[in-house]
mmCIF file of C-alpha atoms and ligand atoms in Angstrom:
data_model
loop_
_atom_site.group_PDB
_atom_site.id
_atom_site.type_symbol
_atom_site.label_atom_id
_atom_site.label_comp_id
_atom_site.label_asym_id
_atom_site.label_seq_id
_atom_site.Cartn_x
_atom_site.Cartn_y
_atom_site.Cartn_z
ATOM 1 C CA UNK A 1 0.351 -15.232 16.563
ATOM 2 C CA UNK A 2 2.168 -12.456 14.851
ATOM 3 C CA UNK A 3 5.898 -12.637 13.860
ATOM 4 C CA UNK A 4 8.390 -10.624 15.004
ATOM 5 C CA UNK A 5 8.947 -8.544 12.218
ATOM 6 C CA UNK A 6 5.220 -7.716 12.516
ATOM 7 C CA UNK A 7 5.900 -6.632 15.950
ATOM 8 C CA UNK A 8 8.727 -5.004 14.955
ATOM 9 C CA UNK A 9 7.355 -2.767 11.761
ATOM 10 C CA UNK A 10 3.914 -2.631 14.337
ATOM 11 C CA UNK A 11 5.988 -0.920 16.957
ATOM 12 C CA UNK A 12 8.136 1.374 15.024
ATOM 13 C CA UNK A 13 6.409 1.777 11.937
ATOM 14 C CA UNK A 14 8.515 3.113 9.007
ATOM 15 C CA UNK A 15 7.464 6.266 6.721
ATOM 16 C CA UNK A 16 4.395 7.037 8.706
ATOM 17 C CA UNK A 17 3.535 10.692 7.812
ATOM 18 C CA UNK A 18 2.448 12.822 4.595
ATOM 19 C CA UNK A 19 4.259 14.446 1.658
ATOM 20 C CA UNK A 20 3.539 17.575 0.896
ATOM 21 C CA UNK A 21 2.651 18.224 -2.990
ATOM 22 C CA UNK A 22 3.066 14.517 -3.668
ATOM 23 C CA UNK A 23 3.571 13.413 -6.947
ATOM 24 C CA UNK A 24 0.808 10.857 -6.293
ATOM 25 C CA UNK A 25 -1.870 10.064 -3.694
ATOM 26 C CA UNK A 26 -3.946 7.119 -3.153
ATOM 27 C CA UNK A 27 -6.949 6.519 -0.326
ATOM 28 C CA UNK A 28 -8.331 3.455 -0.353
ATOM 29 C CA UNK A 29 -11.085 1.734 2.332
ATOM 30 C CA UNK A 30 -11.081 -1.618 3.397
ATOM 31 C CA UNK A 31 -14.599 -2.664 2.781
ATOM 32 C CA UNK A 32 -14.384 -5.358 5.333
ATOM 33 C CA UNK A 33 -13.644 -3.392 8.284
ATOM 34 C CA UNK A 34 -14.016 -0.015 7.079
ATOM 35 C CA UNK A 35 -10.656 1.092 8.016
ATOM 36 C CA UNK A 36 -8.684 3.875 5.722
ATOM 37 C CA UNK A 37 -5.283 3.532 4.551
ATOM 38 C CA UNK A 38 -3.791 7.079 2.571
ATOM 39 C CA UNK A 39 -0.266 6.819 0.846
ATOM 40 C CA UNK A 40 1.892 9.522 -0.518
ATOM 41 C CA UNK A 41 4.454 9.457 -3.391
ATOM 42 C CA UNK A 42 7.127 11.597 -4.382
ATOM 43 C CA UNK A 43 8.452 10.474 -7.654
ATOM 44 C CA UNK A 44 11.581 12.011 -9.735
ATOM 45 C CA UNK A 45 12.098 12.479 -13.239
ATOM 46 C CA UNK A 46 13.367 9.183 -14.141
ATOM 47 C CA UNK A 47 9.913 7.637 -12.287
ATOM 48 C CA UNK A 48 11.622 6.376 -9.111
ATOM 49 C CA UNK A 49 9.827 6.652 -5.898
ATOM 50 C CA UNK A 50 12.102 9.031 -4.174
ATOM 51 C CA UNK A 51 10.042 8.785 -0.740
ATOM 52 C CA UNK A 52 6.701 7.519 0.618
ATOM 53 C CA UNK A 53 4.745 7.952 3.454
ATOM 54 C CA UNK A 54 1.133 6.465 4.713
ATOM 55 C CA UNK A 55 -1.383 7.528 7.272
ATOM 56 C CA UNK A 56 -3.716 4.924 8.270
ATOM 57 C CA UNK A 57 -6.735 4.527 10.596
ATOM 58 C CA UNK A 58 -6.045 0.393 10.344
ATOM 59 C CA UNK A 59 -5.077 -1.886 12.567
ATOM 60 C CA UNK A 60 -1.333 -3.245 13.902
ATOM 61 C CA UNK A 61 -1.397 -5.441 11.146
ATOM 62 C CA UNK A 62 -2.499 -2.804 8.436
ATOM 63 C CA UNK A 63 0.420 -0.270 10.217
ATOM 64 C CA UNK A 64 3.073 -3.419 9.777
ATOM 65 C CA UNK A 65 2.054 -4.322 6.425
ATOM 66 C CA UNK A 66 2.072 -0.600 5.380
ATOM 67 C CA UNK A 67 5.397 0.229 6.860
ATOM 68 C CA UNK A 68 7.238 -3.148 5.050
ATOM 69 C CA UNK A 69 5.229 -2.214 1.736
ATOM 70 C CA UNK A 70 6.477 1.395 1.826
ATOM 71 C CA UNK A 71 10.135 -0.069 2.621
ATOM 72 C CA UNK A 72 9.706 -1.762 -0.097
ATOM 73 C CA UNK A 73 8.646 0.474 -2.986
ATOM 74 C CA UNK A 74 11.104 3.126 -1.986
ATOM 75 C CA UNK A 75 13.603 3.439 -4.341
ATOM 76 C CA UNK A 76 12.071 1.472 -7.141
ATOM 77 C CA UNK A 77 10.960 2.852 -10.300
ATOM 78 C CA UNK A 78 6.915 2.750 -10.804
ATOM 79 C CA UNK A 79 6.828 0.031 -12.829
ATOM 80 C CA UNK A 80 9.008 -2.350 -10.359
ATOM 81 C CA UNK A 81 6.770 -0.930 -7.697
ATOM 82 C CA UNK A 82 3.891 -2.799 -9.286
ATOM 83 C CA UNK A 83 5.752 -5.983 -8.567
ATOM 84 C CA UNK A 84 5.244 -5.291 -4.475
ATOM 85 C CA UNK A 85 2.148 -7.158 -4.079
ATOM 86 C CA UNK A 86 0.202 -7.911 -0.692
ATOM 87 C CA UNK A 87 1.866 -11.239 -0.942
ATOM 88 C CA UNK A 88 5.245 -10.227 -1.170
ATOM 89 C CA UNK A 89 4.755 -7.858 1.731
ATOM 90 C CA UNK A 90 3.210 -10.814 3.683
ATOM 91 C CA UNK A 91 6.283 -13.074 3.054
ATOM 92 C CA UNK A 92 8.538 -10.416 4.052
ATOM 93 C CA UNK A 93 7.032 -10.161 7.177
ATOM 94 C CA UNK A 94 6.585 -13.859 7.730
ATOM 95 C CA UNK A 95 3.239 -14.106 7.327
ATOM 96 C CA UNK A 96 0.196 -13.029 9.052
ATOM 97 C CA UNK A 97 -2.813 -14.699 10.628
ATOM 98 C CA UNK A 98 -5.604 -15.668 7.689
ATOM 99 C CA UNK A 99 -7.621 -13.071 9.681
ATOM 100 C CA UNK A 100 -5.573 -10.576 9.008
ATOM 101 C CA UNK A 101 -4.898 -11.095 5.323
ATOM 102 C CA UNK A 102 -7.325 -8.402 4.050
ATOM 103 C CA UNK A 103 -5.598 -5.765 6.296
ATOM 104 C CA UNK A 104 -2.509 -6.313 4.127
ATOM 105 C CA UNK A 105 -4.442 -4.924 1.137
ATOM 106 C CA UNK A 106 -4.926 -1.805 2.232
ATOM 107 C CA UNK A 107 -1.613 -1.028 1.617
ATOM 108 C CA UNK A 108 -1.298 -2.508 -1.726
ATOM 109 C CA UNK A 109 -4.290 -1.067 -3.028
ATOM 110 C CA UNK A 110 -3.450 2.316 -1.655
ATOM 111 C CA UNK A 111 -0.339 2.100 -3.607
ATOM 112 C CA UNK A 112 -1.624 1.320 -6.750
ATOM 113 C CA UNK A 113 -3.859 4.335 -6.391
ATOM 114 C CA UNK A 114 -1.208 6.798 -5.718
ATOM 115 C CA UNK A 115 0.493 5.426 -8.798
ATOM 116 C CA UNK A 116 -2.522 5.601 -10.786
ATOM 117 C CA UNK A 117 -2.812 9.343 -9.361
ATOM 118 C CA UNK A 118 0.595 9.618 -10.566
ATOM 119 C CA UNK A 119 0.085 8.274 -13.881
ATOM 120 C CA UNK A 120 -2.750 10.117 -14.509
ATOM 121 C CA UNK A 121 -0.982 13.468 -13.796
ATOM 122 C CA UNK A 122 1.582 12.898 -15.803
ATOM 123 C CA UNK A 123 -0.051 10.784 -18.943
ATOM 124 C CA UNK A 124 2.004 8.053 -18.589
ATOM 125 C CA UNK A 125 0.853 4.291 -18.490
ATOM 126 C CA UNK A 126 1.825 1.858 -15.979
ATOM 127 C CA UNK A 127 1.755 -1.772 -17.193
ATOM 128 C CA UNK A 128 -0.470 -3.879 -15.130
ATOM 129 C CA UNK A 129 -1.904 -1.069 -13.115
ATOM 130 C CA UNK A 130 -5.820 -0.745 -13.039
ATOM 131 C CA UNK A 131 -7.844 2.009 -12.232
ATOM 132 C CA UNK A 132 -8.272 1.477 -8.206
ATOM 133 C CA UNK A 133 -11.756 1.044 -6.683
ATOM 134 C CA UNK A 134 -12.742 3.032 -3.404
ATOM 135 C CA UNK A 135 -13.360 -0.451 -1.141
ATOM 136 C CA UNK A 136 -11.396 -2.973 -1.539
ATOM 137 C CA UNK A 137 -12.195 -6.610 -0.143
ATOM 138 C CA UNK A 138 -10.153 -9.965 -0.309
ATOM 139 C CA UNK A 139 -12.652 -11.285 -1.865
ATOM 140 C CA UNK A 140 -14.431 -11.500 -5.582
ATOM 141 C CA UNK A 141 -15.792 -8.342 -6.799
ATOM 142 C CA UNK A 142 -19.343 -9.475 -7.303
ATOM 143 C CA UNK A 143 -19.930 -10.932 -3.568
ATOM 144 C CA UNK A 144 -22.297 -9.163 -1.751
ATOM 145 C CA UNK A 145 -21.766 -7.636 1.594
HETATM 146 FE FE1 LIG B 1 -8.978 -3.147 9.045
HETATM 147 FE FE2 LIG B 1 -6.948 -4.480 9.735
HETATM 148 S S1 LIG B 1 -8.680 -4.870 11.160
HETATM 149 S S2 LIG B 1 -7.003 -2.643 8.574
#
């Protein structure tokens, strides 16, 4: 059911933890399952992501996608980090079962929320970044739950 890469990142997740005095933090909840994800970003003066950590109450798929997503944004500029979409993360993991796609959204949304926090604190604009929602879903926003 899960690819080797998913199992590897689930069993040995990278970048678990927190960053004190982070440049930006983002916390999001998944409307579909109620799970929560928090991302911490340490960003230098050149807007490069020096370090990133995550904590989650999410399932194994959320752990694996967050582990991969944090690896993918580390060392990138905040603008480049916008290209690390949940689709890109899923591809890097060789895919996820369809019922687990919503889990992968937690990482992307939490990274965006942390970037938003950083941008607000520093008075900068990150192209394409929208104000984070507190709850996320893989469905259209106007869908009812
Ligand atoms: Fe909630 Fe996967 S079931 S994050």
